[in-house]
PDB file of N, CA and C in Angstrom:
ATOM      1  N   MET A   1     -91.854-124.836 -89.786  1.00 52.00           N
ATOM      2  CA  MET A   1     -91.068-125.391 -90.864  1.00 52.00           C
ATOM      3  C   MET A   1     -91.664-126.699 -91.362  1.00 52.00           C
ATOM      4  N   PHE A   2     -92.029-127.575 -90.446  1.00 56.00           N
ATOM      5  CA  PHE A   2     -92.435-128.909 -90.868  1.00 56.00           C
ATOM      6  C   PHE A   2     -93.892-129.012 -91.288  1.00 56.00           C
ATOM      7  N   LEU A   3     -94.709-128.005 -91.020  1.00 79.00           N
ATOM      8  CA  LEU A   3     -96.115-128.130 -91.403  1.00 79.00           C
ATOM      9  C   LEU A   3     -96.566-127.091 -92.408  1.00 79.00           C
ATOM     10  N   GLU A   4     -95.653-126.327 -92.987  1.00 86.00           N
ATOM     11  CA  GLU A   4     -96.076-125.381 -94.003  1.00 86.00           C
ATOM     12  C   GLU A   4     -96.248-126.102 -95.334  1.00 86.00           C
ATOM     13  N   GLU A   5     -97.129-125.580 -96.161  1.00 89.00           N
ATOM     14  CA  GLU A   5     -97.424-126.217 -97.446  1.00 89.00           C
ATOM     15  C   GLU A   5     -96.202-126.154 -98.357  1.00 89.00           C
ATOM     16  N   ASN A   6     -95.828-127.299 -98.909  1.00 90.00           N
ATOM     17  CA  ASN A   6     -94.710-127.323 -99.844  1.00 90.00           C
ATOM     18  C   ASN A   6     -94.982-128.241-101.037  1.00 90.00           C
ATOM     19  N   VAL A   7     -96.230-128.651-101.209  1.00 91.00           N
ATOM     20  CA  VAL A   7     -96.617-129.491-102.340  1.00 91.00           C
ATOM     21  C   VAL A   7     -97.729-128.772-103.087  1.00 91.00           C
ATOM     22  N   GLY A   8     -97.571-128.655-104.398  1.00 89.00           N
ATOM     23  CA  GLY A   8     -98.598-127.988-105.183  1.00 89.00           C
ATOM     24  C   GLY A   8     -98.454-128.305-106.657  1.00 89.00           C
ATOM     25  N   GLY A   9     -99.431-127.875-107.428  1.00 89.00           N
ATOM     26  CA  GLY A   9     -99.386-128.033-108.871  1.00 89.00           C
ATOM     27  C   GLY A   9     -99.449-129.478-109.325  1.00 89.00           C
ATOM     28  N   PHE A  10     -98.601-129.787-110.306  1.00 92.00           N
ATOM     29  CA  PHE A  10     -98.578-131.120-110.902  1.00 92.00           C
ATOM     30  C   PHE A  10     -98.225-132.184-109.865  1.00 92.00           C
ATOM     31  N   ASP A  11     -97.330-131.856-108.951  1.00 91.00           N
ATOM     32  CA  ASP A  11     -96.911-132.791-107.910  1.00 91.00           C
ATOM     33  C   ASP A  11     -98.098-133.203-107.036  1.00 91.00           C
ATOM     34  N   LEU A  12     -98.937-132.249-106.699  1.00 92.00           N
ATOM     35  CA  LEU A  12    -100.112-132.516-105.872  1.00 92.00           C
ATOM     36  C   LEU A  12    -101.096-133.434-106.597  1.00 92.00           C
ATOM     37  N   VAL A  13    -101.342-133.157-107.866  1.00 94.00           N
ATOM     38  CA  VAL A  13    -102.269-133.971-108.660  1.00 94.00           C
ATOM     39  C   VAL A  13    -101.728-135.391-108.819  1.00 94.00           C
ATOM     40  N   LEU A  14    -100.435-135.515-109.066  1.00 94.00           N
ATOM     41  CA  LEU A  14     -99.822-136.831-109.229  1.00 94.00           C
ATOM     42  C   LEU A  14     -99.919-137.658-107.958  1.00 94.00           C
ATOM     43  N   ARG A  15     -99.670-137.052-106.815  1.00 94.00           N
ATOM     44  CA  ARG A  15     -99.776-137.769-105.532  1.00 94.00           C
ATOM     45  C   ARG A  15    -101.206-138.248-105.277  1.00 94.00           C
ATOM     46  N   ALA A  16    -102.170-137.365-105.517  1.00 95.00           N
ATOM     47  CA  ALA A  16    -103.576-137.731-105.301  1.00 95.00           C
ATOM     48  C   ALA A  16    -104.004-138.836-106.267  1.00 95.00           C
ATOM     49  N   LEU A  17    -103.577-138.743-107.506  1.00 96.00           N
ATOM     50  CA  LEU A  17    -103.935-139.748-108.506  1.00 96.00           C
ATOM     51  C   LEU A  17    -103.336-141.108-108.175  1.00 96.00           C
ATOM     52  N   LEU A  18    -102.059-141.144-107.830  1.00 94.00           N
ATOM     53  CA  LEU A  18    -101.418-142.418-107.475  1.00 94.00           C
ATOM     54  C   LEU A  18    -102.019-143.017-106.206  1.00 94.00           C
ATOM     55  N   GLY A  19    -102.348-142.175-105.243  1.00 96.00           N
ATOM     56  CA  GLY A  19    -102.990-142.664-104.023  1.00 96.00           C
ATOM     57  C   GLY A  19    -104.354-143.266-104.303  1.00 96.00           C
ATOM     58  N   THR A  20    -105.131-142.584-105.146  1.00 96.00           N
ATOM     59  CA  THR A  20    -106.462-143.086-105.494  1.00 96.00           C
ATOM     60  C   THR A  20    -106.379-144.379-106.296  1.00 96.00           C
ATOM     61  N   LEU A  21    -105.452-144.436-107.235  1.00 96.00           N
ATOM     62  CA  LEU A  21    -105.286-145.666-108.020  1.00 96.00           C
ATOM     63  C   LEU A  21    -104.827-146.829-107.135  1.00 96.00           C
ATOM     64  N   GLY A  22    -103.952-146.554-106.187  1.00 95.00           N
ATOM     65  CA  GLY A  22    -103.497-147.602-105.270  1.00 95.00           C
ATOM     66  C   GLY A  22    -104.622-148.139-104.408  1.00 95.00           C
ATOM     67  N   ILE A  23    -105.426-147.252-103.854  1.00 96.00           N
ATOM     68  CA  ILE A  23    -106.564-147.674-103.026  1.00 96.00           C
ATOM     69  C   ILE A  23    -107.567-148.459-103.864  1.00 96.00           C
ATOM     70  N   THR A  24    -107.809-148.007-105.095  1.00 96.00           N
ATOM     71  CA  THR A  24    -108.730-148.713-105.985  1.00 96.00           C
ATOM     72  C   THR A  24    -108.214-150.103-106.327  1.00 96.00           C
ATOM     73  N   ALA A  25    -106.913-150.223-106.596  1.00 95.00           N
ATOM     74  CA  ALA A  25    -106.327-151.533-106.899  1.00 95.00           C
ATOM     75  C   ALA A  25    -106.435-152.474-105.711  1.00 95.00           C
ATOM     76  N   LEU A  26    -106.253-151.948-104.516  1.00 94.00           N
ATOM     77  CA  LEU A  26    -106.387-152.788-103.323  1.00 94.00           C
ATOM     78  C   LEU A  26    -107.846-153.179-103.070  1.00 94.00           C
ATOM     79  N   ALA A  27    -108.761-152.246-103.278  1.00 95.00           N
ATOM     80  CA  ALA A  27    -110.171-152.513-103.013  1.00 95.00           C
ATOM     81  C   ALA A  27    -110.758-153.513-104.001  1.00 95.00           C
ATOM     82  N   THR A  28    -110.282-153.508-105.243  1.00 95.00           N
ATOM     83  CA  THR A  28    -110.799-154.432-106.243  1.00 95.00           C
ATOM     84  C   THR A  28    -110.001-155.734-106.296  1.00 95.00           C
ATOM     85  N   ASN A  29    -109.038-155.875-105.409  1.00 94.00           N
ATOM     86  CA  ASN A  29    -108.232-157.091-105.283  1.00 94.00           C
ATOM     87  C   ASN A  29    -107.440-157.402-106.564  1.00 94.00           C
ATOM     88  N   LEU A  30    -106.929-156.357-107.219  1.00 94.00           N
ATOM     89  CA  LEU A  30    -106.110-156.542-108.412  1.00 94.00           C
ATOM     90  C   LEU A  30    -104.711-157.055-108.069  1.00 94.00           C
ATOM     91  N   ILE A  31    -104.279-156.804-106.856  1.00 90.00           N
ATOM     92  CA  ILE A  31    -102.936-157.202-106.434  1.00 90.00           C
ATOM     93  C   ILE A  31    -103.068-158.467-105.585  1.00 90.00           C
ATOM     94  N   LYS A  32    -102.432-159.542-106.028  1.00 87.00           N
ATOM     95  CA  LYS A  32    -102.591-160.837-105.359  1.00 87.00           C
ATOM     96  C   LYS A  32    -101.535-161.100-104.292  1.00 87.00           C
ATOM     97  N   SER A  33    -100.318-160.641-104.511  1.00 88.00           N
ATOM     98  CA  SER A  33     -99.214-160.928-103.601  1.00 88.00           C
ATOM     99  C   SER A  33     -99.342-160.115-102.314  1.00 88.00           C
ATOM    100  N   SER A  34     -99.181-160.769-101.174  1.00 89.00           N
ATOM    101  CA  SER A  34     -99.334-160.101 -99.890  1.00 89.00           C
ATOM    102  C   SER A  34     -98.267-159.036 -99.626  1.00 89.00           C
ATOM    103  N   PRO A  35     -96.973-159.302 -99.847  1.00 92.00           N
ATOM    104  CA  PRO A  35     -95.994-158.230 -99.602  1.00 92.00           C
ATOM    105  C   PRO A  35     -96.205-157.030-100.536  1.00 92.00           C
ATOM    106  N   LEU A  36     -96.614-157.286-101.760  1.00 93.00           N
ATOM    107  CA  LEU A  36     -96.869-156.204-102.703  1.00 93.00           C
ATOM    108  C   LEU A  36     -98.073-155.370-102.268  1.00 93.00           C
ATOM    109  N   LYS A  37     -99.061-156.012-101.654  1.00 95.00           N
ATOM    110  CA  LYS A  37    -100.219-155.284-101.151  1.00 95.00           C
ATOM    111  C   LYS A  37     -99.808-154.260-100.102  1.00 95.00           C
ATOM    112  N   TRP A  38     -98.899-154.632 -99.219  1.00 95.00           N
ATOM    113  CA  TRP A  38     -98.437-153.712 -98.179  1.00 95.00           C
ATOM    114  C   TRP A  38     -97.656-152.547 -98.771  1.00 95.00           C
ATOM    115  N   ILE A  39     -96.872-152.822 -99.790  1.00 94.00           N
ATOM    116  CA  ILE A  39     -96.099-151.765-100.438  1.00 94.00           C
ATOM    117  C   ILE A  39     -97.034-150.786-101.146  1.00 94.00           C
ATOM    118  N   VAL A  40     -98.018-151.312-101.872  1.00 94.00           N
ATOM    119  CA  VAL A  40     -98.986-150.451-102.567  1.00 94.00           C
ATOM    120  C   VAL A  40     -99.811-149.665-101.555  1.00 94.00           C
ATOM    121  N   ALA A  41    -100.188-150.289-100.452  1.00 95.00           N
ATOM    122  CA  ALA A  41    -100.953-149.596 -99.413  1.00 95.00           C
ATOM    123  C   ALA A  41    -100.137-148.451 -98.807  1.00 95.00           C
ATOM    124  N   LEU A  42     -98.862-148.674 -98.574  1.00 95.00           N
ATOM    125  CA  LEU A  42     -98.005-147.631 -98.020  1.00 95.00           C
ATOM    126  C   LEU A  42     -97.852-146.464 -98.997  1.00 95.00           C
ATOM    127  N   ILE A  43     -97.647-146.771-100.272  1.00 94.00           N
ATOM    128  CA  ILE A  43     -97.517-145.724-101.286  1.00 94.00           C
ATOM    129  C   ILE A  43     -98.831-144.956-101.433  1.00 94.00           C
ATOM    130  N   ALA A  44     -99.951-145.674-101.449  1.00 96.00           N
ATOM    131  CA  ALA A  44    -101.259-145.030-101.596  1.00 96.00           C
ATOM    132  C   ALA A  44    -101.564-144.134-100.398  1.00 96.00           C
ATOM    133  N   PHE A  45    -101.317-144.629 -99.194  1.00 96.00           N
ATOM    134  CA  PHE A  45    -101.574-143.836 -97.988  1.00 96.00           C
ATOM    135  C   PHE A  45    -100.697-142.597 -97.954  1.00 96.00           C
ATOM    136  N   THR A  46     -99.424-142.760 -98.268  1.00 94.00           N
ATOM    137  CA  THR A  46     -98.492-141.633 -98.251  1.00 94.00           C
ATOM    138  C   THR A  46     -98.884-140.590 -99.294  1.00 94.00           C
ATOM    139  N   GLY A  47     -99.271-141.044-100.484  1.00 93.00           N
ATOM    140  CA  GLY A  47     -99.686-140.110-101.526  1.00 93.00           C
ATOM    141  C   GLY A  47    -100.927-139.326-101.150  1.00 93.00           C
ATOM    142  N   LEU A  48    -101.928-140.024-100.637  1.00 94.00           N
ATOM    143  CA  LEU A  48    -103.160-139.341-100.243  1.00 94.00           C
ATOM    144  C   LEU A  48    -102.938-138.415 -99.052  1.00 94.00           C
ATOM    145  N   TYR A  49    -102.181-138.872 -98.086  1.00 93.00           N
ATOM    146  CA  TYR A  49    -101.910-138.090 -96.880  1.00 93.00           C
ATOM    147  C   TYR A  49    -101.177-136.795 -97.226  1.00 93.00           C
ATOM    148  N   SER A  50    -100.143-136.915 -98.053  1.00 92.00           N
ATOM    149  CA  SER A  50     -99.368-135.720 -98.397  1.00 92.00           C
ATOM    150  C   SER A  50    -100.144-134.792 -99.332  1.00 92.00           C
ATOM    151  N   SER A  51    -101.045-135.330-100.141  1.00 91.00           N
ATOM    152  CA  SER A  51    -101.836-134.455-101.008  1.00 91.00           C
ATOM    153  C   SER A  51    -102.942-133.751-100.221  1.00 91.00           C
ATOM    154  N   ILE A  52    -103.479-134.384 -99.213  1.00 92.00           N
ATOM    155  CA  ILE A  52    -104.504-133.735 -98.391  1.00 92.00           C
ATOM    156  C   ILE A  52    -103.889-132.637 -97.537  1.00 92.00           C
ATOM    157  N   LEU A  53    -102.750-132.927 -96.906  1.00 91.00           N
ATOM    158  CA  LEU A  53    -102.090-131.924 -96.067  1.00 91.00           C
ATOM    159  C   LEU A  53    -101.273-130.918 -96.868  1.00 91.00           C
ATOM    160  N   ARG A  54    -100.992-131.246 -98.135  1.00 91.00           N
ATOM    161  CA  ARG A  54    -100.146-130.416 -99.000  1.00 91.00           C
ATOM    162  C   ARG A  54     -98.769-130.208 -98.378  1.00 91.00           C
ATOM    163  N   HIS A  55     -98.284-131.246 -97.723  1.00 91.00           N
ATOM    164  CA  HIS A  55     -96.984-131.182 -97.060  1.00 91.00           C
ATOM    165  C   HIS A  55     -96.241-132.498 -97.257  1.00 91.00           C
ATOM    166  N   CYS A  56     -94.958-132.398 -97.583  1.00 89.00           N
ATOM    167  CA  CYS A  56     -94.098-133.562 -97.728  1.00 89.00           C
ATOM    168  C   CYS A  56     -92.854-133.324 -96.878  1.00 89.00           C
ATOM    169  N   THR A  57     -92.642-134.150 -95.873  1.00 87.00           N
ATOM    170  CA  THR A  57     -91.519-133.965 -94.963  1.00 87.00           C
ATOM    171  C   THR A  57     -90.167-134.090 -95.664  1.00 87.00           C
ATOM    172  N   PRO A  58     -89.964-135.076 -96.566  1.00 90.00           N
ATOM    173  CA  PRO A  58     -88.685-135.092 -97.274  1.00 90.00           C
ATOM    174  C   PRO A  58     -88.437-133.817 -98.085  1.00 90.00           C
ATOM    175  N   TYR A  59     -89.498-133.244 -98.659  1.00 90.00           N
ATOM    176  CA  TYR A  59     -89.352-131.970 -99.366  1.00 90.00           C
ATOM    177  C   TYR A  59     -88.875-130.887 -98.406  1.00 90.00           C
ATOM    178  N   ALA A  60     -89.448-130.858 -97.206  1.00 87.00           N
ATOM    179  CA  ALA A  60     -89.057-129.849 -96.219  1.00 87.00           C
ATOM    180  C   ALA A  60     -87.596-130.017 -95.814  1.00 87.00           C
ATOM    181  N   LEU A  61     -87.156-131.241 -95.640  1.00 90.00           N
ATOM    182  CA  LEU A  61     -85.768-131.494 -95.253  1.00 90.00           C
ATOM    183  C   LEU A  61     -84.790-131.139 -96.369  1.00 90.00           C
ATOM    184  N   LEU A  62     -85.220-131.325 -97.628  1.00 93.00           N
ATOM    185  CA  LEU A  62     -84.358-131.032 -98.775  1.00 93.00           C
ATOM    186  C   LEU A  62     -84.504-129.600 -99.290  1.00 93.00           C
ATOM    187  N   GLY A  63     -85.465-128.867 -98.746  1.00 90.00           N
ATOM    188  CA  GLY A  63     -85.667-127.479 -99.165  1.00 90.00           C
ATOM    189  C   GLY A  63     -86.404-127.331-100.477  1.00 90.00           C
ATOM    190  N   ILE A  64     -87.174-128.344-100.869  1.00 90.00           N
ATOM    191  CA  ILE A  64     -87.942-128.302-102.119  1.00 90.00           C
ATOM    192  C   ILE A  64     -89.334-127.761-101.812  1.00 90.00           C
ATOM    193  N   ASN A  65     -89.833-126.906-102.701  1.00 91.00           N
ATOM    194  CA  ASN A  65     -91.167-126.354-102.523  1.00 91.00           C
ATOM    195  C   ASN A  65     -91.815-126.206-103.901  1.00 91.00           C
ATOM    196  N   THR A  66     -92.869-126.990-104.162  1.00 90.00           N
ATOM    197  CA  THR A  66     -93.573-126.905-105.437  1.00 90.00           C
ATOM    198  C   THR A  66     -94.884-126.132-105.307  1.00 90.00           C
ATOM    199  N   ALA A  67     -95.201-125.656-104.115  1.00 89.00           N
ATOM    200  CA  ALA A  67     -96.421-124.887-103.901  1.00 89.00           C
ATOM    201  C   ALA A  67     -96.211-123.452-104.400  1.00 89.00           C
ATOM    202  N   ARG A  68     -97.299-122.804-104.758  1.00 83.00           N
ATOM    203  CA  ARG A  68     -97.222-121.416-105.202  1.00 83.00           C
ATOM    204  C   ARG A  68     -96.842-120.520-104.030  1.00 83.00           C
ATOM    205  N   LYS A  69     -96.049-119.553-104.306  1.00 77.00           N
ATOM    206  CA  LYS A  69     -95.666-118.563-103.288  1.00 77.00           C
ATOM    207  C   LYS A  69     -96.816-117.597-103.083  1.00 77.00           C
ATOM    208  N   LYS A  70     -97.058-117.220-101.826  1.00 67.00           N
ATOM    209  CA  LYS A  70     -98.147-116.279-101.521  1.00 67.00           C
ATOM    210  C   LYS A  70     -97.631-114.871-101.438  1.00 67.00           C
TER     211      LYS A  70
END
């Protein structure tokens, strides 16, 4: 239940894009505030992690599935 793919399509692309933009913003030092850096890092890591695994635990708990059915 918890490790089956439930992220796909537009949702997957959006997560990967936001994660990449967050990492890029952190790497180029666009974000100056320290607490904001941690928030952006958490969002970027979560986006990239869930797009690589194609799994979102809150989606699994809520019964949402945006992945294509096989």
